[in-house]
CSV table of C-alpha atoms in Angstrom, one decimal:
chain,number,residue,atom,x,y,z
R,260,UNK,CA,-84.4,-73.4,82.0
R,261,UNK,CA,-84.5,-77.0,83.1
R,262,UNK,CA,-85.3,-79.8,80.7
R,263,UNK,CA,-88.6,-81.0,80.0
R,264,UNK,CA,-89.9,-83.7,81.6
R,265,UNK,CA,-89.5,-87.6,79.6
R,266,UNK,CA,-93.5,-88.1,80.0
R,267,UNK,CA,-95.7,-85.5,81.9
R,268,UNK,CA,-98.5,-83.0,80.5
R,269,UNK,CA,-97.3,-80.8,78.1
R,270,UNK,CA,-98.6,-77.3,78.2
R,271,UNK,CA,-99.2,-76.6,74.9
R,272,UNK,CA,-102.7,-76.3,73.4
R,273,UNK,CA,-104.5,-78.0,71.0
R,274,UNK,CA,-108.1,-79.2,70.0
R,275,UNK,CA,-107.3,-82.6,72.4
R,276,UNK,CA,-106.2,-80.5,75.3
R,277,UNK,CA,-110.0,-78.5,75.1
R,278,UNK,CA,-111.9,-82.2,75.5
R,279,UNK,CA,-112.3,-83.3,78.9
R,280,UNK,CA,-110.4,-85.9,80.7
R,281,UNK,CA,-113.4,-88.5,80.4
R,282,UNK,CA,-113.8,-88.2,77.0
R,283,UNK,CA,-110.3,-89.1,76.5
R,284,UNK,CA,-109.8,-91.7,78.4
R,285,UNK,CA,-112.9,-93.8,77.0
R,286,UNK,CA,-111.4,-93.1,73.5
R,287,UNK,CA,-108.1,-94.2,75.1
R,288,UNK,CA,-109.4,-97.4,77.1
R,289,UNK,CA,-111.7,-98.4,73.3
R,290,UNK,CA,-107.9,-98.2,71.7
R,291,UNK,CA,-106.8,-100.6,73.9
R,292,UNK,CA,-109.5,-102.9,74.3
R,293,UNK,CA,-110.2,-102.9,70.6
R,294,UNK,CA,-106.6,-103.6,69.6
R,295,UNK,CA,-106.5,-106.4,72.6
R,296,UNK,CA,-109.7,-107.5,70.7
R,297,UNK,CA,-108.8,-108.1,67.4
R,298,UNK,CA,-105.5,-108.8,65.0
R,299,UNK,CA,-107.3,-107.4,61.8
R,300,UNK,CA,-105.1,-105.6,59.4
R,301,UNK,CA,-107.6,-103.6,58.6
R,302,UNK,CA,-108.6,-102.1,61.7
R,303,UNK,CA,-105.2,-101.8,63.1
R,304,UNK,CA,-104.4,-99.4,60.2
R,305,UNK,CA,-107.0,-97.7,60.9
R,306,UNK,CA,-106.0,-97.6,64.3
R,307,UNK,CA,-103.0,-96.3,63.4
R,308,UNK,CA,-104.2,-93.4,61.3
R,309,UNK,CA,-106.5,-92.4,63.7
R,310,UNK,CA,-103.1,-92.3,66.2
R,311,UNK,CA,-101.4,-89.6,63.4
R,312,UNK,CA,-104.4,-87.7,63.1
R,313,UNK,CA,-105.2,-87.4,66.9
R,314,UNK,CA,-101.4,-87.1,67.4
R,315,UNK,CA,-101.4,-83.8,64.6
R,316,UNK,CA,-104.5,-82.3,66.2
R,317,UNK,CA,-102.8,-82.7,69.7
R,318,UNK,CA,-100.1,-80.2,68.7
R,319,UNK,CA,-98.0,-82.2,71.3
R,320,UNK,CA,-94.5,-82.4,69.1
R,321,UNK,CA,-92.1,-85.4,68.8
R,322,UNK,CA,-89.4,-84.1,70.5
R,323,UNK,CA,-91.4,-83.6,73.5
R,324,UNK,CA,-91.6,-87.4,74.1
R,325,UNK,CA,-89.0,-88.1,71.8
R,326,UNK,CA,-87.1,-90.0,75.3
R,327,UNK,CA,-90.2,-92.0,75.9
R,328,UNK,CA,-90.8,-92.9,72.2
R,329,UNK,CA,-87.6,-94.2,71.6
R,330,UNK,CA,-87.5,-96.7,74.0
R,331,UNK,CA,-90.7,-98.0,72.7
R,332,UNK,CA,-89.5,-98.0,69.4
R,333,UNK,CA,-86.2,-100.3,71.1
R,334,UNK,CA,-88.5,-102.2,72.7
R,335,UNK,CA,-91.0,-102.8,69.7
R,336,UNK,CA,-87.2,-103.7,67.5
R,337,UNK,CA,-86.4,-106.5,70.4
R,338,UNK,CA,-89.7,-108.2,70.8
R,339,UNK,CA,-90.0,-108.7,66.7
R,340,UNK,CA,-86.1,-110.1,67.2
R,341,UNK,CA,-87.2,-112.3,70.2
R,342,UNK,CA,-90.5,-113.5,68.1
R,343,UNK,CA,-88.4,-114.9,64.9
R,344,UNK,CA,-85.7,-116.0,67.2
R,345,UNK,CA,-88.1,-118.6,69.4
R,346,UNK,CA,-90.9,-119.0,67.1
R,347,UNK,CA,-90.3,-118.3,63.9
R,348,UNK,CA,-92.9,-120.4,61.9
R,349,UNK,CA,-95.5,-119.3,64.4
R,350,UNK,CA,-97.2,-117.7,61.0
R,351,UNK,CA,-96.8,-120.6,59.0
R,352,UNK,CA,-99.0,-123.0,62.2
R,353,UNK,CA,-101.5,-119.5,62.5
R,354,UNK,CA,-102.7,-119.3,59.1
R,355,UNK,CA,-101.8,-122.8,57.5
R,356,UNK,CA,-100.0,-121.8,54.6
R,357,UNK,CA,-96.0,-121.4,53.9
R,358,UNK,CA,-94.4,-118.9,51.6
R,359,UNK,CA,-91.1,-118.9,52.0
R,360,UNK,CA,-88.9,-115.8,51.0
R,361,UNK,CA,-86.0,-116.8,51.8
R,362,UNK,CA,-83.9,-119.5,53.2
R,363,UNK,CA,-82.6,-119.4,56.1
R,364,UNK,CA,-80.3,-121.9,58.6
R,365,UNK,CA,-82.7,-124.5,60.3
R,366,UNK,CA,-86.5,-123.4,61.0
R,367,UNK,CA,-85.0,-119.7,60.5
R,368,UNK,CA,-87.3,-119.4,56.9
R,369,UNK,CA,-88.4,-116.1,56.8
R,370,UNK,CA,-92.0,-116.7,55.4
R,371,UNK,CA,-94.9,-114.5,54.0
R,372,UNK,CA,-97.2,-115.4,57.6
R,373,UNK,CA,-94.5,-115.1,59.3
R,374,UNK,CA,-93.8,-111.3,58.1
R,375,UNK,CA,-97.2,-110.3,58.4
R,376,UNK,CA,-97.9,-111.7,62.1
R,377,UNK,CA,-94.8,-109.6,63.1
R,378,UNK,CA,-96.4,-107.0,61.0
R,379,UNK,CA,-100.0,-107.2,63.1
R,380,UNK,CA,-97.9,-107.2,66.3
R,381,UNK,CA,-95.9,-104.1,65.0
R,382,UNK,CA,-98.9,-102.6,64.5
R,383,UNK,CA,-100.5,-102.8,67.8
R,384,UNK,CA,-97.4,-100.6,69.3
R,385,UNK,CA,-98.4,-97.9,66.5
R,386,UNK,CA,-102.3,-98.5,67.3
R,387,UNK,CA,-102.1,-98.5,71.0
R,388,UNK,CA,-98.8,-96.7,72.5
R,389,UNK,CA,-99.4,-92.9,70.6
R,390,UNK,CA,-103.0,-92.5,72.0
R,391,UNK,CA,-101.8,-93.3,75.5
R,392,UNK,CA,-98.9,-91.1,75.0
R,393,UNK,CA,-101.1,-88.4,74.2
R,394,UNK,CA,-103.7,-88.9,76.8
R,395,UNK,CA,-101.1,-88.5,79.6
R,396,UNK,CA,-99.5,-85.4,77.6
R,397,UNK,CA,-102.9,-83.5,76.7
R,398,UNK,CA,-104.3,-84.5,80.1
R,399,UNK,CA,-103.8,-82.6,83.4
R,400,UNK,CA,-103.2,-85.0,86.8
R,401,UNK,CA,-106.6,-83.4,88.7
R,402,UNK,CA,-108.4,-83.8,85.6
R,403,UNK,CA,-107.4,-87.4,85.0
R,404,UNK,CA,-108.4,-87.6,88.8
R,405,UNK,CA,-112.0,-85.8,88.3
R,406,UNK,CA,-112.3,-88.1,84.9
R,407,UNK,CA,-111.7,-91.8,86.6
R,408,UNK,CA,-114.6,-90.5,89.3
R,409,UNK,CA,-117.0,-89.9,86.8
R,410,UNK,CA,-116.8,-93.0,85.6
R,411,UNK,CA,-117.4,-94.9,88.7
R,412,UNK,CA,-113.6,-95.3,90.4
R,413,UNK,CA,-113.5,-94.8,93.9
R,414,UNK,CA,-112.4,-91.1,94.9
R,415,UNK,CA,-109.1,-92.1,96.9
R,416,UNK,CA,-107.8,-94.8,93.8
R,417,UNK,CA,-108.6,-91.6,91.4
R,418,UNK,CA,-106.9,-89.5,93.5
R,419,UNK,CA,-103.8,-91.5,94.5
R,420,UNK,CA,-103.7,-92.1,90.4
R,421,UNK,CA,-102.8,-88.4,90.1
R,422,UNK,CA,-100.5,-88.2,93.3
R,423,UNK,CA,-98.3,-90.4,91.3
R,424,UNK,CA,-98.8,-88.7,87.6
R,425,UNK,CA,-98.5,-85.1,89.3
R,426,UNK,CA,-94.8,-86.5,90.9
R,427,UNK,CA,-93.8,-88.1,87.9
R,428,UNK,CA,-91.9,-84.6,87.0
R,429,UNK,CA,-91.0,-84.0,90.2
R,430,UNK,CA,-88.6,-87.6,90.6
R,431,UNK,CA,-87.2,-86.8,87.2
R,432,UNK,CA,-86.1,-83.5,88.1
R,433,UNK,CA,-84.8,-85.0,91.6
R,434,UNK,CA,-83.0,-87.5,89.9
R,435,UNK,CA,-81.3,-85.0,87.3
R,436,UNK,CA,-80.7,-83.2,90.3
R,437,UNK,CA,-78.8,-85.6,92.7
R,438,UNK,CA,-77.0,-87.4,89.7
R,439,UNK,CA,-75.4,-83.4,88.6
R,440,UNK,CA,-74.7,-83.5,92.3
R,441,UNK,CA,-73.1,-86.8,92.2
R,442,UNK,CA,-70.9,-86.4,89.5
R,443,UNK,CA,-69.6,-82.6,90.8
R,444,UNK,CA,-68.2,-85.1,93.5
R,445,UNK,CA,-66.4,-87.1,90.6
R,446,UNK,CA,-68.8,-90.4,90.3
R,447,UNK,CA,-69.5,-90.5,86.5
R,448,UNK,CA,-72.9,-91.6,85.0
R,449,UNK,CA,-72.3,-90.3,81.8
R,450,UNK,CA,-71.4,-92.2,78.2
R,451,UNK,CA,-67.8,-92.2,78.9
R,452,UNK,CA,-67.2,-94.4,81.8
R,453,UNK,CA,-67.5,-97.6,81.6
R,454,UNK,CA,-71.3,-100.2,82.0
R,455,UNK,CA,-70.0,-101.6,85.1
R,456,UNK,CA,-68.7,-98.0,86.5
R,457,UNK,CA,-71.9,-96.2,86.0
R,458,UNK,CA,-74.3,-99.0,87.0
R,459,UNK,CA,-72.2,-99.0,90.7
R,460,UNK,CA,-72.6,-94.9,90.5
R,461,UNK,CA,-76.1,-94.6,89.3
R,462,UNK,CA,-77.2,-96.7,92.7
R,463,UNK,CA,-75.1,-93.9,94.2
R,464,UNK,CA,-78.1,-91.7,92.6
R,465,UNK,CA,-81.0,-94.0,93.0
R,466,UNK,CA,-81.1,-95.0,96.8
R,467,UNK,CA,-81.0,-91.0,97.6
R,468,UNK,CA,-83.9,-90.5,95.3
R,469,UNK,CA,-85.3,-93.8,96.8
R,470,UNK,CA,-85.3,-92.2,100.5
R,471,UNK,CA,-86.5,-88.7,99.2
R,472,UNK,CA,-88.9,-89.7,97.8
R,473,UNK,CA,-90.2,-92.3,100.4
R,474,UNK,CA,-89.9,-89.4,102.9
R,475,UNK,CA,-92.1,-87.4,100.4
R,476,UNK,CA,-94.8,-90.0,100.6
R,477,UNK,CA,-95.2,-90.2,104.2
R,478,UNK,CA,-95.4,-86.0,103.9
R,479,UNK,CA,-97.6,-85.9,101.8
R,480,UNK,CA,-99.7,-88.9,103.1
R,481,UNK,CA,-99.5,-87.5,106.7
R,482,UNK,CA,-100.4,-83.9,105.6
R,483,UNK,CA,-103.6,-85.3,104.1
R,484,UNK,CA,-104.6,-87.2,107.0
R,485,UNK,CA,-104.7,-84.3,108.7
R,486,UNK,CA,-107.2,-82.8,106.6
R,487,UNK,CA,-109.4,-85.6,107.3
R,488,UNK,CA,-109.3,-87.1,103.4
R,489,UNK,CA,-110.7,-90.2,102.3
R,490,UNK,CA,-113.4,-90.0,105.8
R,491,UNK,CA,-116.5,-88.5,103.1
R,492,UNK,CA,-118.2,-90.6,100.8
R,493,UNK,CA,-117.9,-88.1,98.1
R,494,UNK,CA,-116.0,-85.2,96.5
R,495,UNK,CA,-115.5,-82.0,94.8
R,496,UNK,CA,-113.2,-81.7,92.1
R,497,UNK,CA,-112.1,-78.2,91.8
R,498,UNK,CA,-110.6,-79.3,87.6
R,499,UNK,CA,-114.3,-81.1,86.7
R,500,UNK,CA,-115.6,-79.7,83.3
R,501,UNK,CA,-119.2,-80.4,81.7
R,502,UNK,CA,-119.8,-82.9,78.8
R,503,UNK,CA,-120.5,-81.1,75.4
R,504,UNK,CA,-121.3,-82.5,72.0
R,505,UNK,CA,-117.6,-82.6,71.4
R,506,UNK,CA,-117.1,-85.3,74.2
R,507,UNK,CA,-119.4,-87.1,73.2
R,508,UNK,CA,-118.6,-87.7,69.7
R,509,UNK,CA,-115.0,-88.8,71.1
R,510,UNK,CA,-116.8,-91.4,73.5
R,511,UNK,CA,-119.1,-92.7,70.6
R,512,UNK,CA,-115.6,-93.1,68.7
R,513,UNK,CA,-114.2,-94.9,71.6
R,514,UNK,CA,-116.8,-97.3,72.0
R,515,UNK,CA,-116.7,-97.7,68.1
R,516,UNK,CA,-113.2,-99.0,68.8
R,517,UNK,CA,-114.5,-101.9,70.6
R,518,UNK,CA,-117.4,-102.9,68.8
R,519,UNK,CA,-115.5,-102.6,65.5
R,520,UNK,CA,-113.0,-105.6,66.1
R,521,UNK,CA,-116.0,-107.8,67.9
R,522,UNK,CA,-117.9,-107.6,65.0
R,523,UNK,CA,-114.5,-108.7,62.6
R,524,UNK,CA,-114.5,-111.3,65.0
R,525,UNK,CA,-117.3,-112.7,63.3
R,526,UNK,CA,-116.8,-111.6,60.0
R,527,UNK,CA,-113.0,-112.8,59.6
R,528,UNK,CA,-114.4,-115.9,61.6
R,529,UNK,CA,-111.6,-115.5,64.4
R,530,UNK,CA,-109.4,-112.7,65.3
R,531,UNK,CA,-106.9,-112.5,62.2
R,532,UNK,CA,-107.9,-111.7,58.8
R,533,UNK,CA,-105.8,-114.0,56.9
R,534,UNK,CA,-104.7,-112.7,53.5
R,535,UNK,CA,-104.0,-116.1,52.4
R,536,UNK,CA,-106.6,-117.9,52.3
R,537,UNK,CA,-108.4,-119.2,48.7
């Protein structure tokens, strides 16, 4: 059996994979918007929860994207590093208070604002970056296709969209391919040769999966130009299920996700809630 794919759909089914594609992705784009929105504590907790919940319900395991999560969770470590290292009293200037915590060399003070700033920002990843995870995993490619047409995007941009998430599995299993290939013929891309070794052999692995899979897109491209695509107006989608109640409720939820945070906007008077004030 071959491994699973790092991020793909994930064929196991749970009370997210029976909504339809639509449904999702308005309760996905409100996640997004509504985090971009606002820097409330509160909501982004709630956002959060919401992520564990929808996340449980999914039945879509850790391990499944456990690749794909921890490189976000690298990712979130480094940007909190780069934040204190360039602009570490950023909190202090935001909220107009200083609390310091401890002292450290230079303008390195680790402060109360500080903290919680990088807190907010941590936050976002844990708002945001689970709810898109899921879409893509609970979400089939046509049916991501079928849902971006309902909502008004042109037929050819939705269907190109799932061209490219439907390959995503293929590329990975190329790539596992060529490199098992590559190192049968003795050039090592594994943890034991050296950084600069494996760099010089993965381009041995990349620039074959580069041409395959450029050849693979004038295929595919060519085959459909024979069938006359993109020369209608319109389209049938063969994966297009109808709206019911439960669909609905997740778009109300979604759209609750944005007005939620515009509405702290005017309550907090700005886009942080700042614990320190009075």
């Amino acid at each position: 059996m071959s491994p699973a794919p790092l991020l793909g759909y994930v064929n196991r089914p749970g009370w997210l994979h029976t909504v339809t594609g639509t449904a999702k992705l308005v309760l996905v784009v409100g996640a997004v918007v509504g985090a971009m929105i606002g820097f409330d504590l509160r909501y982004l907790l709630a956002l959060c929860a919401l992520s564990v919940v929808a996340w449980v319900v999914s039945r879509v395991r850790l391990r499944d994207l456990a690749a794909v999560l921890w490189i976000i969770l690298a990712f979130m470590v480094l940007n909190n590093l780069l934040i204190f290292a360039f602009a570490p009293g950023y909190g202090t200037e935001l909220f107009g208070t200083r609390h310091v915590l401890l002292d450290g060399p230079g303008r390195w003070d680790v402060t109360a604002e500080q903290l919680y700033y990088q807190l907010l920002v941590t936050l976002k990843y844990g708002a945001v970056l689970p709810s898109v995870l899921l879409f893509i995993a609970t979400t089939r490619p046509p049916e991501f296709a079928s849902s971006l047409h309902r909502i008004g995007v042109p037929y050819r941009v939705a269907y190109a969209v799932s061209l490219a998430l439907r390959y995503i599995p293929d590329v990975q299993r190329e790539f596992r391919t060529i490199s098992q290939a590559q190192q049968a013929r003795g050039l090592d891309t594994s943890s034991r040769a050296s950084i600069p070794v494996r760099v010089r052999n993965l381009v041995s692995v990349l620039l074959p999966l580069l041409l395959g899979s450029l050849e693979r897109i004038e295929t595919v491209s060519t085959a459909m130009e024979l069938r006359g695509f993109g020369r209608g107006r319109g389209r049938t989608w063969y994966d297009l299920r109808p709206l019911r109640g439960r669909d609905a409720a997740v778009m109300l939820l979604g759209v609750a996700l944005v007005v939620v945070p515009a509405v702290l906007l005017v309550v907090d008077g700005g886009r942080y809630w700042n614990v320190f004030a009075g």
